[in-house]
Amino acid sequence: DTGVSQDPRHKITKRGQNVTFRCDPISEHNRLYWYRQTLGQGPEFLTYFQNEAQLEKSRLLSDRFSAERPKGSFSTLEIQRTEQGDSAMYLCASSLGGYAQYFGPGTRLTVL
Amino acid sequence: SQQGEEDPQALSIQEGENATMNCSYKTSINNLQWYRQNSGRGLVHLILIRSNEREKHSGRLRVTLDTSKKSSSLLITASRAADTASYFCAALKTSYDKVIFGPGTSLSVIP
C-alpha cells in the first residue's frame, strides 16, 4: 500500500501520561502535515514539515506537543502530560509541494 | 492561507437527487480544493480547481469557481447513499500554502 499510514489507530491513555503517534507519508511527498479534529468540526491545522524542516506551528500547539520528522520521511507527534482536552482524532497528511493532500486514517486518542 | 466557509452546514437529500454545496473565501487564491470525509475516517481529496479555471468535472462531481465573487460550488449529481459524508473546501493563496479547513457541509443522502 502506498498511501499514508498512521500508527496506532487508537490510543487510550490516562491523564498525565505521554503518548507518541507515528505517520508514514507517501514516499515521494516532501510535505507532511498534522491536524487535530474533534467531533463535528473540521480538521485544525497543528504543524507542517517540508522535508525535515518544521515550517510552521499553530498556536494550538502548546509546549506539551512536539513533532519531528528527522530524516524527512516519517514523522512523530508526541503529547506530554496528556489532558482530557487532548482527546481527538489526530490526522496526518502528505503532499508534493502545496497541492492535493493525501490523508492517513488518523489516530483516535482518548484521554481518561 | 485562509479558511473556506462552507454553506449549508447540513444538507439532507433523497438518493438520486443532486447536491450542491458552496464555499466562500476572502482573498485572492491560487487554487481551491474540495475534500470528503466519511464518518470517523481520514479526508479524501476530491478535486482541485485553479484560479484561472472556471469549471472542472470529475465523474459525478462538478466544481465551479467564481473568483469575482470569491466563491466555489461543488455539485454531486445523481447522489448515492455512499455520498453521505462531510465535505470541506480549502482555499490556498499560493501553491505552497498550507490547507486550512472550514467547518464543512454534512451531507446525508437518504436511500
Short mmCIF file of C-alpha atoms in Angstrom, two decimals:
data_model
loop_
_atom_site.label_atom_id
_atom_site.label_comp_id
_atom_site.label_asym_id
_atom_site.label_seq_id
_atom_site.Cartn_x
_atom_site.Cartn_y
_atom_site.Cartn_z
CA ASP A 1 0.00 0.00 0.00
CA THR A 2 1.49 3.34 -1.00
CA GLY A 3 -0.90 5.57 0.95
CA VAL A 4 -0.32 7.50 4.16
CA SER A 5 -0.29 5.28 7.22
CA GLN A 6 -0.65 6.16 10.87
CA ASP A 7 0.09 4.17 13.95
CA PRO A 8 -1.58 3.41 16.26
CA ARG A 9 -5.14 3.74 15.02
CA HIS A 10 -6.48 4.01 18.53
CA LYS A 11 -4.85 5.03 21.78
CA ILE A 12 -6.39 5.13 25.22
CA THR A 13 -4.29 6.69 27.94
CA LYS A 14 -4.63 8.10 31.39
CA ARG A 15 -4.35 11.78 32.07
CA GLY A 16 -0.76 12.80 32.66
CA GLN A 17 0.78 10.10 30.52
CA ASN A 18 2.85 10.79 27.41
CA VAL A 19 1.80 9.46 24.02
CA THR A 20 3.55 9.32 20.65
CA PHE A 21 1.97 8.86 17.24
CA ARG A 22 3.69 7.97 14.02
CA CYS A 23 2.91 8.95 10.45
CA ASP A 24 4.43 7.43 7.34
CA PRO A 25 3.74 9.64 4.32
CA ILE A 26 3.67 8.73 0.66
CA SER A 27 7.34 8.18 -0.10
CA GLU A 28 7.94 10.88 -2.70
CA HIS A 29 5.99 13.56 -0.84
CA ASN A 30 8.10 16.32 0.65
CA ARG A 31 5.41 17.92 2.79
CA LEU A 32 3.85 16.41 5.87
CA TYR A 33 1.04 17.91 7.92
CA TRP A 34 -0.53 17.20 11.30
CA TYR A 35 -4.14 18.10 12.11
CA ARG A 36 -6.41 17.57 15.08
CA GLN A 37 -10.12 17.01 14.68
CA THR A 38 -12.88 16.87 17.26
CA LEU A 39 -16.39 15.62 16.64
CA GLY A 40 -18.41 17.77 14.28
CA GLN A 41 -15.54 20.10 13.48
CA GLY A 42 -13.20 20.46 10.55
CA PRO A 43 -9.57 19.46 10.98
CA GLU A 44 -7.49 22.05 12.82
CA PHE A 45 -4.01 22.65 11.50
CA LEU A 46 -1.25 21.86 14.01
CA THR A 47 2.05 21.91 12.16
CA TYR A 48 3.75 21.00 8.92
CA PHE A 49 7.13 19.98 7.57
CA GLN A 50 8.86 20.45 4.29
CA ASN A 51 11.35 17.62 4.19
CA GLU A 52 12.85 17.61 7.71
CA ALA A 53 12.24 21.30 8.41
CA GLN A 54 9.27 22.24 10.56
CA LEU A 55 7.96 25.31 8.76
CA GLU A 56 5.03 26.35 10.87
CA LYS A 57 3.37 25.56 14.16
CA SER A 58 -0.13 26.58 15.09
CA ARG A 59 -0.77 28.48 18.29
CA LEU A 60 -2.94 25.47 19.13
CA LEU A 61 0.26 23.51 19.57
CA SER A 62 1.14 24.07 23.22
CA ASP A 63 4.58 23.31 24.61
CA ARG A 64 3.29 19.86 25.57
CA PHE A 65 3.16 18.98 21.87
CA SER A 66 6.24 18.30 19.82
CA ALA A 67 6.61 16.97 16.30
CA GLU A 68 9.63 15.70 14.45
CA ARG A 69 10.48 14.49 11.01
CA PRO A 70 14.11 13.52 11.50
CA LYS A 71 15.06 12.25 8.07
CA GLY A 72 12.40 13.91 6.01
CA SER A 73 10.42 10.69 5.83
CA PHE A 74 8.19 9.53 8.71
CA SER A 75 7.07 11.90 11.43
CA THR A 76 6.18 11.57 15.09
CA LEU A 77 3.84 13.68 17.18
CA GLU A 78 4.34 13.49 20.93
CA ILE A 79 1.98 14.81 23.55
CA GLN A 80 3.39 15.08 27.04
CA ARG A 81 1.30 15.12 30.22
CA THR A 82 -1.91 14.44 28.33
CA GLU A 83 -5.10 16.19 29.37
CA GLN A 84 -8.70 15.20 28.73
CA GLY A 85 -8.96 18.07 26.27
CA ASP A 86 -6.38 16.36 24.09
CA SER A 87 -8.91 13.66 23.22
CA ALA A 88 -9.41 13.94 19.48
CA MET A 89 -8.59 12.36 16.14
CA TYR A 90 -5.06 13.21 15.05
CA LEU A 91 -4.71 13.25 11.28
CA CYS A 92 -1.57 13.21 9.20
CA ALA A 93 -1.39 14.18 5.54
CA SER A 94 1.32 14.46 2.94
CA SER A 95 1.66 16.27 -0.34
CA LEU A 96 4.10 17.03 -3.08
CA GLY A 97 4.57 20.75 -2.80
CA GLY A 98 1.43 22.60 -1.85
CA TYR A 99 -1.16 20.76 -3.87
CA ALA A 100 -3.53 17.93 -3.06
CA GLN A 101 -3.04 16.45 0.38
CA TYR A 102 -3.39 12.74 0.97
CA PHE A 103 -4.62 11.87 4.43
CA GLY A 104 -3.98 8.90 6.62
CA PRO A 105 -6.76 7.13 8.54
CA GLY A 106 -5.97 9.03 11.74
CA THR A 107 -5.15 8.10 15.32
CA ARG A 108 -8.02 8.39 17.74
CA LEU A 109 -6.80 9.45 21.17
CA THR A 110 -8.91 9.03 24.27
CA VAL A 111 -7.58 10.50 27.50
CA LEU A 112 -9.29 9.15 30.61
CA SER B 1 -3.60 30.58 3.80
CA GLN B 2 -7.23 31.12 4.62
CA GLN B 3 -10.21 29.18 5.73
CA GLY B 4 -13.03 28.46 3.35
CA GLU B 5 -16.55 28.70 4.71
CA GLU B 6 -18.93 26.02 3.54
CA ASP B 7 -22.65 26.51 3.16
CA PRO B 8 -25.02 24.98 4.12
CA GLN B 9 -23.74 23.38 7.30
CA ALA B 10 -26.04 20.42 6.77
CA LEU B 11 -27.90 19.07 3.75
CA SER B 12 -30.29 16.14 3.50
CA ILE B 13 -31.49 14.83 0.14
CA GLN B 14 -33.04 11.74 -1.39
CA GLU B 15 -30.93 9.29 -3.33
CA GLY B 16 -30.83 10.25 -6.99
CA GLU B 17 -31.15 13.97 -6.35
CA ASN B 18 -28.36 16.45 -6.93
CA ALA B 19 -26.50 18.02 -4.01
CA THR B 20 -24.96 21.47 -4.17
CA MET B 21 -22.56 22.86 -1.60
CA ASN B 22 -20.99 26.28 -1.60
CA CYS B 23 -17.71 27.68 -0.37
CA SER B 24 -16.75 31.30 0.15
CA TYR B 25 -13.32 32.77 0.83
CA LYS B 26 -11.95 36.24 1.41
CA THR B 27 -8.78 36.94 -0.54
CA SER B 28 -7.23 36.04 -3.87
CA ILE B 29 -6.27 32.41 -4.31
CA ASN B 30 -4.02 30.15 -6.31
CA ASN B 31 -6.31 27.16 -6.09
CA LEU B 32 -9.30 25.80 -4.23
CA GLN B 33 -9.69 22.19 -3.16
CA TRP B 34 -12.61 20.05 -2.07
CA TYR B 35 -12.29 17.11 0.30
CA ARG B 36 -14.69 14.46 1.58
CA GLN B 37 -14.65 12.78 4.95
CA ASN B 38 -16.69 9.73 5.80
CA SER B 39 -17.60 9.40 9.45
CA GLY B 40 -14.57 8.54 11.59
CA ARG B 41 -12.20 8.37 8.63
CA GLY B 42 -9.45 10.49 7.13
CA LEU B 43 -10.14 13.04 4.44
CA VAL B 44 -10.11 12.20 0.75
CA HIS B 45 -9.08 14.75 -1.84
CA LEU B 46 -11.84 15.12 -4.44
CA ILE B 47 -10.85 17.85 -6.82
CA LEU B 48 -8.61 20.89 -7.21
CA ILE B 49 -9.54 23.90 -9.31
CA ARG B 50 -7.01 26.57 -10.16
CA SER B 51 -7.77 30.28 -10.07
CA ASN B 52 -7.67 30.52 -13.86
CA GLU B 53 -10.25 27.76 -14.26
CA ARG B 54 -13.99 28.27 -14.05
CA GLU B 55 -15.32 24.75 -14.06
CA LYS B 56 -13.99 21.28 -13.58
CA HIS B 57 -15.56 17.83 -13.74
CA SER B 58 -14.64 14.53 -12.19
CA GLY B 59 -17.14 11.72 -12.60
CA ARG B 60 -20.36 12.83 -10.88
CA LEU B 61 -18.64 15.87 -9.39
CA ARG B 62 -18.75 19.33 -10.90
CA VAL B 63 -16.88 22.21 -9.33
CA THR B 64 -17.22 25.83 -10.32
CA LEU B 65 -15.10 28.77 -9.27
CA ASP B 66 -16.09 32.41 -9.44
CA THR B 67 -13.09 34.48 -8.43
CA SER B 68 -15.03 37.74 -8.77
CA LYS B 69 -17.45 36.55 -6.10
CA LYS B 70 -14.78 34.63 -4.21
CA SER B 71 -16.91 31.54 -4.17
CA SER B 72 -16.96 27.97 -5.35
CA SER B 73 -19.63 25.33 -5.58
CA LEU B 74 -19.50 21.56 -5.56
CA LEU B 75 -22.29 19.72 -7.33
CA ILE B 76 -22.78 16.00 -6.85
CA THR B 77 -25.16 14.62 -9.45
CA ALA B 78 -27.36 11.55 -9.03
CA SER B 79 -26.41 11.21 -5.39
CA ARG B 80 -25.99 7.82 -3.73
CA ALA B 81 -26.20 6.75 -0.13
CA ALA B 82 -22.42 6.28 -0.23
CA ASP B 83 -22.04 10.03 -0.81
CA THR B 84 -23.14 10.59 2.77
CA ALA B 85 -20.17 12.37 4.31
CA SER B 86 -18.81 15.76 5.34
CA TYR B 87 -17.43 17.94 2.58
CA PHE B 88 -14.75 20.57 3.13
CA CYS B 89 -13.29 23.25 0.94
CA ALA B 90 -9.84 24.77 1.31
CA ALA B 91 -8.64 27.92 -0.41
CA LEU B 92 -4.90 28.29 -0.97
CA LYS B 93 -3.40 31.71 -1.52
CA THR B 94 -0.26 30.29 -3.11
CA SER B 95 0.65 26.86 -4.39
CA TYR B 96 2.87 26.43 -1.32
CA ASP B 97 0.27 27.45 1.20
CA LYS B 98 -0.95 25.13 3.91
CA VAL B 99 -4.53 23.92 3.87
CA ILE B 100 -6.93 25.26 6.47
CA PHE B 101 -10.34 23.67 6.64
CA GLY B 102 -13.67 25.23 7.46
CA PRO B 103 -16.42 23.52 9.43
CA GLY B 104 -17.67 21.61 6.39
CA THR B 105 -21.05 20.65 4.99
CA SER B 106 -22.59 17.48 6.36
CA LEU B 107 -24.43 15.70 3.55
CA SER B 108 -26.95 12.96 4.22
CA VAL B 109 -28.26 11.00 1.26
CA ILE B 110 -31.38 9.06 2.19
CA PRO B 111 -31.92 5.78 0.32
#
